[in-house]
Amino acid sequence: MLCREHYRLTLRVRGWSDAAPGQFVQISRASAMRGDGAIVEPVAGMPLLPRAFSVGGLRVAGDGHEIDVIYRVVGVATGWMQSLAPGEHATVLGPLGTPFPIDPAKSTALLVIGGVGLPPLLYLAQALQHASVRTVALLGAQRSDLVPLSMIAEASPASDAACAVRCAHEFAALDVPMVISTDDGSLGYKGTVVAALQALTRAQPVTADETVVYTCGPERMMRATAAWCHDAGITCWVCMERPMACGLGTCQSCIVTVRSDAYPSGRRYALCCSEGPVFAAEDVLWDERCA
Ligand SMILES: Cc1cc2nc3c(=O)[nH]c(=O)nc-3n(C[C@H](O)[C@H](O)[C@H](O)COP(=O)(O)OP(=O)(O)OC[C@H]3O[C@@H](n4cnc5c(N)ncnc54)[C@H](O)[C@@H]3O)c2cc1C
Ligand code: FES
């Protein structure tokens, strides 16, 4: 358990290729097996469709890989994941989707995270460190008990956003300083993560040439981050979320509206699962309800 509603699940998989940050897996229990290999009948009320989860970390382990999934319990599938005991089996399909691009010309990366948008950006922080990109993480949550990180007691986060500090084990282990914000001020900066981004970059200006922003979280937050990046001329990559049935580009259930010169309307529908979930923020036409 990472905080009141967030949990980490480690999956051991065999025969997997590598997975890059931004990619995801589809997890289901429809064909869950017991430890002895017997198929467990789907339980009444359990969804037949798998659920998508970002790869939050990946390690080689024995003759396979270990994948970290960080999730918030919101419904029946995540409730089942919370109940899994070590050694139980699940069906895992992946890696799926397109990863975050890493541009070697950008020497600074800002990760703007809203709550359970953490997993793909935590994994990305690892890749950015390997690529020697200076990285700062900003994570916003409603309250301190919804921050899905292990805090370092002796380095509590600054109450203003002017200075990023190594305050959470997960990012400190990657040598990534961070700013934490909460809506009610119960931890770190009081305000939204986008307000924290503005305060940090006012105190420590960044240049558009050298900087890239990656964001994942609630759509309203990503839209505000994209608007700030647009005004600052900074490249921004967003990790979109849509309910997904197949995850493979077949069912057409996961559309994201994007700009397109190929159509008279100037827009087209992209599939979040196969063209995304990572999109250039400049291409996304946001749902007006997210203003
Ligand atoms: C590419 C991708 C990566 C994801 N990564 C993660 C992750 O790392 N960790 C994590 O916790 N979740 C992640 N999600 C979200 C997760 O797949 C959904 O929350 C999933 O529906 C949970 O299943 P459930 O059966 O527990 O809840 P459900 O019963 O499916 O849903 C519970 C509630 O959430 C709403 N809901 C479900 N899915 C969505 C959605 N996509 N957008 C808006 N509302 C929705 C439902 O309407 C319902 O009110 C990701 C989704 C995508 C598409
Ligand atoms: S989830 Fe089926 S096409 Fe995207």
mmCIF file of C-alpha atoms and ligand atoms in Angstrom:
data_model
loop_
_atom_site.group_PDB
_atom_site.id
_atom_site.type_symbol
_atom_site.label_atom_id
_atom_site.label_comp_id
_atom_site.label_asym_id
_atom_site.label_seq_id
_atom_site.Cartn_x
_atom_site.Cartn_y
_atom_site.Cartn_z
ATOM 1 C CA MET A 1 0.000 0.000 0.000
ATOM 2 C CA LEU A 2 1.438 3.395 -0.992
ATOM 3 C CA CYS A 3 -1.199 5.673 0.517
ATOM 4 C CA ARG A 4 -4.870 5.542 1.464
ATOM 5 C CA GLU A 5 -6.088 4.472 -2.000
ATOM 6 C CA HIS A 6 -2.981 3.559 -4.023
ATOM 7 C CA TYR A 7 -1.308 0.171 -4.172
ATOM 8 C CA ARG A 8 1.665 -1.399 -5.932
ATOM 9 C CA LEU A 9 1.343 -4.777 -7.657
ATOM 10 C CA THR A 10 4.439 -6.553 -8.917
ATOM 11 C CA LEU A 11 3.804 -8.944 -11.808
ATOM 12 C CA ARG A 12 6.324 -11.593 -12.775
ATOM 13 C CA VAL A 13 6.110 -12.329 -16.497
ATOM 14 C CA ARG A 14 8.028 -14.641 -18.808
ATOM 15 C CA GLY A 15 8.686 -14.307 -22.527
ATOM 16 C CA TRP A 16 8.336 -10.539 -22.483
ATOM 17 C CA SER A 17 10.228 -8.078 -24.577
ATOM 18 C CA ASP A 18 11.274 -4.813 -22.962
ATOM 19 C CA ALA A 19 8.676 -2.102 -22.229
ATOM 20 C CA ALA A 20 9.387 1.605 -22.548
ATOM 21 C CA PRO A 21 7.929 4.356 -20.311
ATOM 22 C CA GLY A 22 4.419 5.330 -21.460
ATOM 23 C CA GLN A 23 3.547 1.827 -22.587
ATOM 24 C CA PHE A 24 0.867 -0.108 -20.731
ATOM 25 C CA VAL A 25 -0.461 -3.595 -20.044
ATOM 26 C CA GLN A 26 -3.989 -4.986 -20.106
ATOM 27 C CA ILE A 27 -4.721 -6.999 -16.966
ATOM 28 C CA SER A 28 -7.677 -9.311 -16.471
ATOM 29 C CA ARG A 29 -8.746 -12.125 -14.251
ATOM 30 C CA ALA A 30 -11.106 -13.695 -16.794
ATOM 31 C CA SER A 31 -8.601 -16.483 -17.306
ATOM 32 C CA ALA A 32 -6.921 -16.218 -13.925
ATOM 33 C CA MET A 33 -5.252 -19.419 -12.856
ATOM 34 C CA ARG A 34 -4.563 -20.952 -9.512
ATOM 35 C CA GLY A 35 -0.998 -21.735 -8.543
ATOM 36 C CA ASP A 36 -1.478 -25.318 -9.818
ATOM 37 C CA GLY A 37 -2.380 -24.006 -13.299
ATOM 38 C CA ALA A 38 -6.124 -24.744 -13.115
ATOM 39 C CA ILE A 39 -8.320 -22.071 -14.739
ATOM 40 C CA VAL A 40 -10.472 -20.216 -12.237
ATOM 41 C CA GLU A 41 -14.018 -19.564 -13.455
ATOM 42 C CA PRO A 42 -14.803 -15.860 -13.879
ATOM 43 C CA VAL A 43 -16.616 -14.623 -10.800
ATOM 44 C CA ALA A 44 -20.149 -13.241 -11.251
ATOM 45 C CA GLY A 45 -19.960 -9.450 -11.466
ATOM 46 C CA MET A 46 -16.300 -9.423 -12.554
ATOM 47 C CA PRO A 47 -15.652 -7.555 -15.807
ATOM 48 C CA LEU A 48 -14.774 -9.742 -18.790
ATOM 49 C CA LEU A 49 -12.855 -6.898 -20.382
ATOM 50 C CA PRO A 50 -9.301 -6.298 -19.236
ATOM 51 C CA ARG A 51 -8.218 -2.996 -17.677
ATOM 52 C CA ALA A 52 -5.258 -0.868 -18.794
ATOM 53 C CA PHE A 53 -2.383 -0.029 -16.453
ATOM 54 C CA SER A 54 0.811 1.860 -17.235
ATOM 55 C CA VAL A 55 4.113 0.132 -16.728
ATOM 56 C CA GLY A 56 5.408 1.816 -13.561
ATOM 57 C CA GLY A 57 8.735 -0.007 -13.498
ATOM 58 C CA LEU A 58 10.424 -2.993 -15.113
ATOM 59 C CA ARG A 59 13.295 -5.198 -14.000
ATOM 60 C CA VAL A 60 14.893 -8.359 -15.286
ATOM 61 C CA ALA A 61 14.174 -11.077 -12.699
ATOM 62 C CA GLY A 62 15.432 -14.629 -13.163
ATOM 63 C CA ASP A 63 14.327 -15.904 -16.559
ATOM 64 C CA GLY A 64 11.688 -13.180 -16.952
ATOM 65 C CA HIS A 65 10.775 -9.637 -15.953
ATOM 66 C CA GLU A 66 9.086 -8.005 -12.995
ATOM 67 C CA ILE A 67 6.632 -5.229 -13.843
ATOM 68 C CA ASP A 68 5.446 -2.703 -11.277
ATOM 69 C CA VAL A 69 1.849 -1.523 -11.559
ATOM 70 C CA ILE A 70 0.710 1.333 -9.318
ATOM 71 C CA TYR A 71 -3.050 1.642 -9.113
ATOM 72 C CA ARG A 72 -5.860 3.411 -7.345
ATOM 73 C CA VAL A 73 -8.811 1.291 -6.238
ATOM 74 C CA VAL A 74 -11.793 2.718 -8.124
ATOM 75 C CA GLY A 75 -13.884 -0.297 -9.136
ATOM 76 C CA VAL A 76 -14.228 -4.011 -9.440
ATOM 77 C CA ALA A 77 -10.962 -4.855 -11.263
ATOM 78 C CA THR A 78 -8.727 -2.712 -9.060
ATOM 79 C CA GLY A 79 -10.587 -4.102 -6.034
ATOM 80 C CA TRP A 80 -9.691 -7.606 -7.230
ATOM 81 C CA MET A 81 -6.059 -6.576 -7.810
ATOM 82 C CA GLN A 82 -5.922 -5.350 -4.219
ATOM 83 C CA SER A 83 -7.058 -8.787 -3.045
ATOM 84 C CA LEU A 84 -4.391 -10.738 -4.972
ATOM 85 C CA ALA A 85 -2.049 -12.807 -2.826
ATOM 86 C CA PRO A 86 1.599 -13.566 -3.748
ATOM 87 C CA GLY A 87 1.768 -16.437 -6.247
ATOM 88 C CA GLU A 88 -1.696 -15.902 -7.743
ATOM 89 C CA HIS A 89 -1.956 -15.677 -11.531
ATOM 90 C CA ALA A 90 -3.520 -13.122 -13.858
ATOM 91 C CA THR A 91 -3.637 -12.550 -17.590
ATOM 92 C CA VAL A 92 -1.260 -9.785 -18.693
ATOM 93 C CA LEU A 93 -1.180 -8.521 -22.282
ATOM 94 C CA GLY A 94 1.565 -6.137 -23.346
ATOM 95 C CA PRO A 95 3.585 -4.095 -23.692
ATOM 96 C CA LEU A 96 1.066 -1.985 -25.623
ATOM 97 C CA GLY A 97 0.968 1.563 -26.974
ATOM 98 C CA THR A 98 3.575 4.128 -27.922
ATOM 99 C CA PRO A 99 6.164 5.299 -25.405
ATOM 100 C CA PHE A 100 7.290 8.818 -24.442
ATOM 101 C CA PRO A 101 9.956 10.114 -26.849
ATOM 102 C CA ILE A 102 13.251 11.192 -25.288
ATOM 103 C CA ASP A 103 14.937 13.954 -27.291
ATOM 104 C CA PRO A 104 18.672 14.147 -26.527
ATOM 105 C CA ALA A 105 18.577 17.867 -27.443
ATOM 106 C CA LYS A 106 16.403 18.571 -24.382
ATOM 107 C CA SER A 107 18.659 18.693 -21.347
ATOM 108 C CA THR A 108 15.887 19.422 -18.811
ATOM 109 C CA ALA A 109 12.682 17.450 -18.267
ATOM 110 C CA LEU A 110 9.807 18.526 -16.040
ATOM 111 C CA LEU A 111 7.412 15.749 -15.027
ATOM 112 C CA VAL A 112 3.968 17.118 -14.136
ATOM 113 C CA ILE A 113 2.021 14.424 -12.312
ATOM 114 C CA GLY A 114 -1.550 14.362 -11.075
ATOM 115 C CA GLY A 115 -2.249 11.620 -8.497
ATOM 116 C CA VAL A 116 -2.384 8.226 -10.156
ATOM 117 C CA GLY A 117 -0.670 9.676 -13.243
ATOM 118 C CA LEU A 118 2.499 8.746 -11.318
ATOM 119 C CA PRO A 119 3.390 5.274 -12.761
ATOM 120 C CA PRO A 120 4.443 6.114 -16.338
ATOM 121 C CA LEU A 121 6.354 9.199 -15.196
ATOM 122 C CA LEU A 122 8.152 7.356 -12.403
ATOM 123 C CA TYR A 123 9.351 4.829 -14.969
ATOM 124 C CA LEU A 124 10.204 7.669 -17.367
ATOM 125 C CA ALA A 125 12.304 9.360 -14.652
ATOM 126 C CA GLN A 126 14.469 6.225 -14.639
ATOM 127 C CA ALA A 127 14.970 6.389 -18.426
ATOM 128 C CA LEU A 128 15.709 10.123 -18.294
ATOM 129 C CA GLN A 129 18.373 9.560 -15.637
ATOM 130 C CA HIS A 130 19.991 6.927 -17.860
ATOM 131 C CA ALA A 131 19.924 9.477 -20.699
ATOM 132 C CA SER A 132 21.568 12.089 -18.381
ATOM 133 C CA VAL A 133 18.606 14.461 -18.666
ATOM 134 C CA ARG A 134 18.240 16.805 -15.663
ATOM 135 C CA THR A 135 14.799 15.916 -14.317
ATOM 136 C CA VAL A 136 12.474 17.600 -11.830
ATOM 137 C CA ALA A 137 9.164 16.017 -10.797
ATOM 138 C CA LEU A 138 6.071 17.904 -9.645
ATOM 139 C CA LEU A 139 3.270 15.837 -8.132
ATOM 140 C CA GLY A 140 -0.129 17.178 -7.140
ATOM 141 C CA ALA A 141 -2.808 15.474 -5.052
ATOM 142 C CA GLN A 142 -5.981 16.536 -3.293
ATOM 143 C CA ARG A 143 -4.622 15.783 0.189
ATOM 144 C CA SER A 144 -1.483 14.438 1.844
ATOM 145 C CA ASP A 145 -3.040 10.977 2.344
ATOM 146 C CA LEU A 146 -3.521 10.653 -1.430
ATOM 147 C CA VAL A 147 0.162 11.207 -2.274
ATOM 148 C CA PRO A 148 1.254 7.765 -3.554
ATOM 149 C CA LEU A 149 4.896 8.123 -2.463
ATOM 150 C CA SER A 150 7.032 7.160 0.544
ATOM 151 C CA MET A 151 8.117 10.455 2.050
ATOM 152 C CA ILE A 152 11.590 10.995 3.473
ATOM 153 C CA ALA A 153 10.875 12.294 6.967
ATOM 154 C CA GLU A 154 14.036 14.334 7.358
ATOM 155 C CA ALA A 155 13.554 16.160 4.063
ATOM 156 C CA SER A 156 9.936 17.259 4.164
ATOM 157 C CA PRO A 157 8.874 19.159 1.066
ATOM 158 C CA ALA A 158 9.206 22.918 1.001
ATOM 159 C CA SER A 159 5.930 24.738 1.528
ATOM 160 C CA ASP A 160 6.614 26.926 -1.486
ATOM 161 C CA ALA A 161 7.319 25.587 -4.940
ATOM 162 C CA ALA A 162 10.390 27.727 -5.579
ATOM 163 C CA CYS A 163 12.752 24.899 -4.777
ATOM 164 C CA ALA A 164 12.544 21.214 -5.655
ATOM 165 C CA VAL A 165 13.886 18.865 -2.964
ATOM 166 C CA ARG A 166 14.609 15.157 -2.609
ATOM 167 C CA CYS A 167 11.584 14.420 -0.454
ATOM 168 C CA ALA A 168 10.249 11.074 -1.710
ATOM 169 C CA HIS A 169 12.185 7.816 -1.747
ATOM 170 C CA GLU A 170 10.962 6.800 -5.219
ATOM 171 C CA PHE A 171 12.389 9.883 -6.951
ATOM 172 C CA ALA A 172 15.306 10.460 -4.542
ATOM 173 C CA ALA A 173 16.568 6.977 -5.503
ATOM 174 C CA LEU A 174 16.820 8.296 -9.070
ATOM 175 C CA ASP A 175 18.403 11.550 -7.834
ATOM 176 C CA VAL A 176 15.325 13.467 -9.011
ATOM 177 C CA PRO A 177 14.254 16.437 -6.861
ATOM 178 C CA MET A 178 10.565 17.188 -6.650
ATOM 179 C CA VAL A 179 7.835 19.559 -5.607
ATOM 180 C CA ILE A 180 4.708 18.182 -3.995
ATOM 181 C CA SER A 181 1.481 20.165 -4.008
ATOM 182 C CA THR A 182 -1.851 19.483 -2.353
ATOM 183 C CA ASP A 183 -5.130 21.253 -2.949
ATOM 184 C CA ASP A 184 -5.701 21.718 0.797
ATOM 185 C CA GLY A 185 -2.065 22.502 1.704
ATOM 186 C CA SER A 186 -1.767 19.428 3.951
ATOM 187 C CA LEU A 187 1.593 18.590 2.295
ATOM 188 C CA GLY A 188 3.977 20.823 0.368
ATOM 189 C CA TYR A 189 2.798 23.690 -1.802
ATOM 190 C CA LYS A 190 -0.860 24.691 -1.332
ATOM 191 C CA GLY A 191 -2.473 24.765 -4.742
ATOM 192 C CA THR A 192 -2.619 22.830 -7.979
ATOM 193 C CA VAL A 193 0.384 21.149 -9.528
ATOM 194 C CA VAL A 194 0.124 23.573 -12.463
ATOM 195 C CA ALA A 195 0.344 26.516 -10.039
ATOM 196 C CA ALA A 196 3.397 24.788 -8.533
ATOM 197 C CA LEU A 197 4.897 24.458 -12.033
ATOM 198 C CA GLN A 198 4.374 28.176 -12.605
ATOM 199 C CA ALA A 199 5.915 29.062 -9.224
ATOM 200 C CA LEU A 200 8.922 26.789 -9.764
ATOM 201 C CA THR A 201 9.684 28.114 -13.235
ATOM 202 C CA ARG A 202 9.240 31.713 -12.067
ATOM 203 C CA ALA A 203 11.901 31.075 -9.407
ATOM 204 C CA GLN A 204 14.097 28.941 -11.672
ATOM 205 C CA PRO A 205 13.402 29.918 -15.293
ATOM 206 C CA VAL A 206 13.744 27.298 -18.019
ATOM 207 C CA THR A 207 14.264 27.812 -21.741
ATOM 208 C CA ALA A 208 12.052 26.384 -24.460
ATOM 209 C CA ASP A 209 15.083 25.159 -26.439
ATOM 210 C CA GLU A 210 16.370 22.969 -23.638
ATOM 211 C CA THR A 211 13.198 21.929 -21.831
ATOM 212 C CA VAL A 212 10.522 19.296 -22.356
ATOM 213 C CA VAL A 213 7.450 18.655 -20.216
ATOM 214 C CA TYR A 214 5.841 15.243 -19.732
ATOM 215 C CA THR A 215 2.476 15.009 -18.023
ATOM 216 C CA CYS A 216 -0.005 12.361 -16.872
ATOM 217 C CA GLY A 217 -3.040 12.689 -14.635
ATOM 218 C CA PRO A 218 -6.563 14.071 -14.745
ATOM 219 C CA GLU A 219 -7.420 15.518 -18.162
ATOM 220 C CA ARG A 220 -8.197 18.969 -16.772
ATOM 221 C CA MET A 221 -4.716 19.100 -15.232
ATOM 222 C CA MET A 222 -3.014 17.901 -18.433
ATOM 223 C CA ARG A 223 -4.930 20.461 -20.444
ATOM 224 C CA ALA A 224 -3.798 23.275 -18.114
ATOM 225 C CA THR A 225 -0.201 21.994 -18.308
ATOM 226 C CA ALA A 226 -0.413 21.858 -22.118
ATOM 227 C CA ALA A 227 -1.749 25.428 -22.222
ATOM 228 C CA TRP A 228 1.125 26.662 -20.037
ATOM 229 C CA CYS A 229 3.638 24.841 -22.273
ATOM 230 C CA HIS A 230 2.008 26.295 -25.393
ATOM 231 C CA ASP A 231 2.331 29.841 -24.015
ATOM 232 C CA ALA A 232 5.957 29.181 -23.023
ATOM 233 C CA GLY A 233 6.792 27.532 -26.369
ATOM 234 C CA ILE A 234 7.837 24.352 -24.530
ATOM 235 C CA THR A 235 7.347 20.890 -26.055
ATOM 236 C CA CYS A 236 4.844 18.872 -24.036
ATOM 237 C CA TRP A 237 3.925 15.178 -24.172
ATOM 238 C CA VAL A 238 0.682 13.991 -22.576
ATOM 239 C CA CYS A 239 -0.253 10.439 -21.568
ATOM 240 C CA MET A 240 -3.976 10.124 -22.288
ATOM 241 C CA GLU A 241 -6.434 7.746 -20.673
ATOM 242 C CA ARG A 242 -9.535 6.270 -22.265
ATOM 243 C CA PRO A 243 -11.654 3.260 -21.342
ATOM 244 C CA MET A 244 -10.132 0.470 -23.467
ATOM 245 C CA ALA A 245 -11.736 -2.792 -24.491
ATOM 246 C CA CYS A 246 -9.127 -4.522 -26.690
ATOM 247 C CA GLY A 247 -6.006 -2.354 -26.236
ATOM 248 C CA LEU A 248 -4.924 -3.428 -29.720
ATOM 249 C CA GLY A 249 -6.550 -0.979 -32.157
ATOM 250 C CA THR A 250 -9.428 -3.271 -33.100
ATOM 251 C CA CYS A 251 -12.569 -2.232 -31.213
ATOM 252 C CA GLN A 252 -12.334 1.552 -31.852
ATOM 253 C CA SER A 253 -13.512 2.294 -28.298
ATOM 254 C CA CYS A 254 -10.710 4.598 -27.196
ATOM 255 C CA ILE A 255 -10.766 7.704 -29.375
ATOM 256 C CA VAL A 256 -8.814 10.897 -28.759
ATOM 257 C CA THR A 257 -9.629 13.855 -31.026
ATOM 258 C CA VAL A 258 -6.481 15.258 -32.630
ATOM 259 C CA ARG A 259 -5.656 17.962 -35.162
ATOM 260 C CA SER A 260 -5.340 16.830 -38.769
ATOM 261 C CA ASP A 261 -4.793 18.790 -41.958
ATOM 262 C CA ALA A 262 -5.997 15.761 -43.931
ATOM 263 C CA TYR A 263 -9.662 16.422 -43.148
ATOM 264 C CA PRO A 264 -11.779 19.511 -43.943
ATOM 265 C CA SER A 265 -12.820 19.653 -40.279
ATOM 266 C CA GLY A 266 -9.155 19.953 -39.261
ATOM 267 C CA ARG A 267 -9.599 17.044 -36.842
ATOM 268 C CA ARG A 268 -9.652 13.278 -36.760
ATOM 269 C CA TYR A 269 -10.085 10.496 -34.244
ATOM 270 C CA ALA A 270 -6.909 8.777 -33.085
ATOM 271 C CA LEU A 271 -6.918 5.514 -31.150
ATOM 272 C CA CYS A 272 -5.521 6.010 -27.660
ATOM 273 C CA CYS A 273 -4.352 2.393 -27.378
ATOM 274 C CA SER A 274 -2.303 2.140 -30.573
ATOM 275 C CA GLU A 275 -1.452 5.721 -31.638
ATOM 276 C CA GLY A 276 -1.205 6.715 -27.973
ATOM 277 C CA PRO A 277 -1.482 6.773 -25.079
ATOM 278 C CA VAL A 278 1.344 9.316 -25.493
ATOM 279 C CA PHE A 279 0.456 12.258 -27.738
ATOM 280 C CA ALA A 280 2.083 15.596 -28.516
ATOM 281 C CA ALA A 281 0.040 18.059 -26.463
ATOM 282 C CA GLU A 282 -0.159 20.412 -29.457
ATOM 283 C CA ASP A 283 -2.060 17.731 -31.415
ATOM 284 C CA VAL A 284 -4.761 17.036 -28.822
ATOM 285 C CA LEU A 285 -8.136 18.749 -29.168
ATOM 286 C CA TRP A 286 -9.329 18.690 -25.581
ATOM 287 C CA ASP A 287 -12.852 17.897 -24.573
ATOM 288 C CA GLU A 288 -14.508 21.239 -23.787
ATOM 289 C CA ARG A 289 -15.716 19.756 -20.487
ATOM 290 C CA CYS A 290 -12.057 19.733 -19.364
ATOM 291 C CA ALA A 291 -11.658 23.525 -19.619
HETATM 292 C C1 LIG B 1 -3.311 3.623 -20.996
HETATM 293 C C2 LIG B 1 -3.915 3.598 -19.611
HETATM 294 C C3 LIG B 1 -3.094 3.469 -18.509
HETATM 295 C C4 LIG B 1 -3.646 3.435 -17.232
HETATM 296 N N1 LIG B 1 -2.797 3.310 -16.169
HETATM 297 C C5 LIG B 1 -3.317 3.246 -14.926
HETATM 298 C C6 LIG B 1 -2.434 3.083 -13.811
HETATM 299 O O1 LIG B 1 -1.206 2.980 -13.962
HETATM 300 N N2 LIG B 1 -2.996 3.027 -12.574
HETATM 301 C C7 LIG B 1 -4.377 3.131 -12.385
HETATM 302 O O2 LIG B 1 -4.819 3.066 -11.242
HETATM 303 N N3 LIG B 1 -5.210 3.283 -13.425
HETATM 304 C C8 LIG B 1 -4.722 3.327 -14.678
HETATM 305 N N4 LIG B 1 -5.575 3.468 -15.745
HETATM 306 C C9 LIG B 1 -7.026 3.553 -15.482
HETATM 307 C C10 LIG B 1 -7.651 2.181 -15.254
HETATM 308 O O3 LIG B 1 -7.499 1.391 -16.418
HETATM 309 C C11 LIG B 1 -9.159 2.364 -14.972
HETATM 310 O O4 LIG B 1 -9.348 3.150 -13.830
HETATM 311 C C12 LIG B 1 -9.890 1.035 -14.827
HETATM 312 O O5 LIG B 1 -11.192 1.209 -15.348
HETATM 313 C C13 LIG B 1 -10.045 0.542 -13.411
HETATM 314 O O6 LIG B 1 -10.816 -0.651 -13.453
HETATM 315 P P1 LIG B 1 -11.931 -0.978 -12.345
HETATM 316 O O7 LIG B 1 -12.671 -2.190 -12.811
HETATM 317 O O8 LIG B 1 -11.284 -1.033 -11.002
HETATM 318 O O9 LIG B 1 -12.885 0.271 -12.338
HETATM 319 P P2 LIG B 1 -14.158 0.474 -13.317
HETATM 320 O O10 LIG B 1 -15.275 -0.295 -12.714
HETATM 321 O O11 LIG B 1 -13.760 0.178 -14.696
HETATM 322 O O12 LIG B 1 -14.407 2.006 -13.162
HETATM 323 C C14 LIG B 1 -14.577 2.686 -11.921
HETATM 324 C C15 LIG B 1 -14.985 4.126 -12.214
HETATM 325 O O13 LIG B 1 -13.990 4.808 -12.998
HETATM 326 C C16 LIG B 1 -14.590 5.263 -14.206
HETATM 327 N N5 LIG B 1 -13.622 5.030 -15.267
HETATM 328 C C17 LIG B 1 -13.082 3.859 -15.592
HETATM 329 N N6 LIG B 1 -12.150 3.994 -16.546
HETATM 330 C C18 LIG B 1 -12.125 5.309 -16.851
HETATM 331 C C19 LIG B 1 -11.371 6.075 -17.746
HETATM 332 N N7 LIG B 1 -10.431 5.525 -18.513
HETATM 333 N N8 LIG B 1 -11.577 7.402 -17.802
HETATM 334 C C20 LIG B 1 -12.504 7.961 -16.995
HETATM 335 N N9 LIG B 1 -13.229 7.275 -16.105
HETATM 336 C C21 LIG B 1 -13.057 5.971 -16.037
HETATM 337 C C22 LIG B 1 -15.814 4.461 -14.409
HETATM 338 O O14 LIG B 1 -16.785 5.175 -15.161
HETATM 339 C C23 LIG B 1 -16.282 4.223 -12.993
HETATM 340 O O15 LIG B 1 -16.969 5.331 -12.503
HETATM 341 C C24 LIG B 1 -5.051 3.521 -17.032
HETATM 342 C C25 LIG B 1 -5.893 3.640 -18.161
HETATM 343 C C26 LIG B 1 -5.332 3.684 -19.425
HETATM 344 C C27 LIG B 1 -6.239 3.807 -20.604
HETATM 345 S S1 FES B 2 -9.049 -0.221 -27.001
HETATM 346 FE FE1 FES B 2 -9.817 -1.216 -28.765
HETATM 347 S S2 FES B 2 -9.214 0.151 -30.360
HETATM 348 FE FE2 FES B 2 -8.339 1.024 -28.587
#
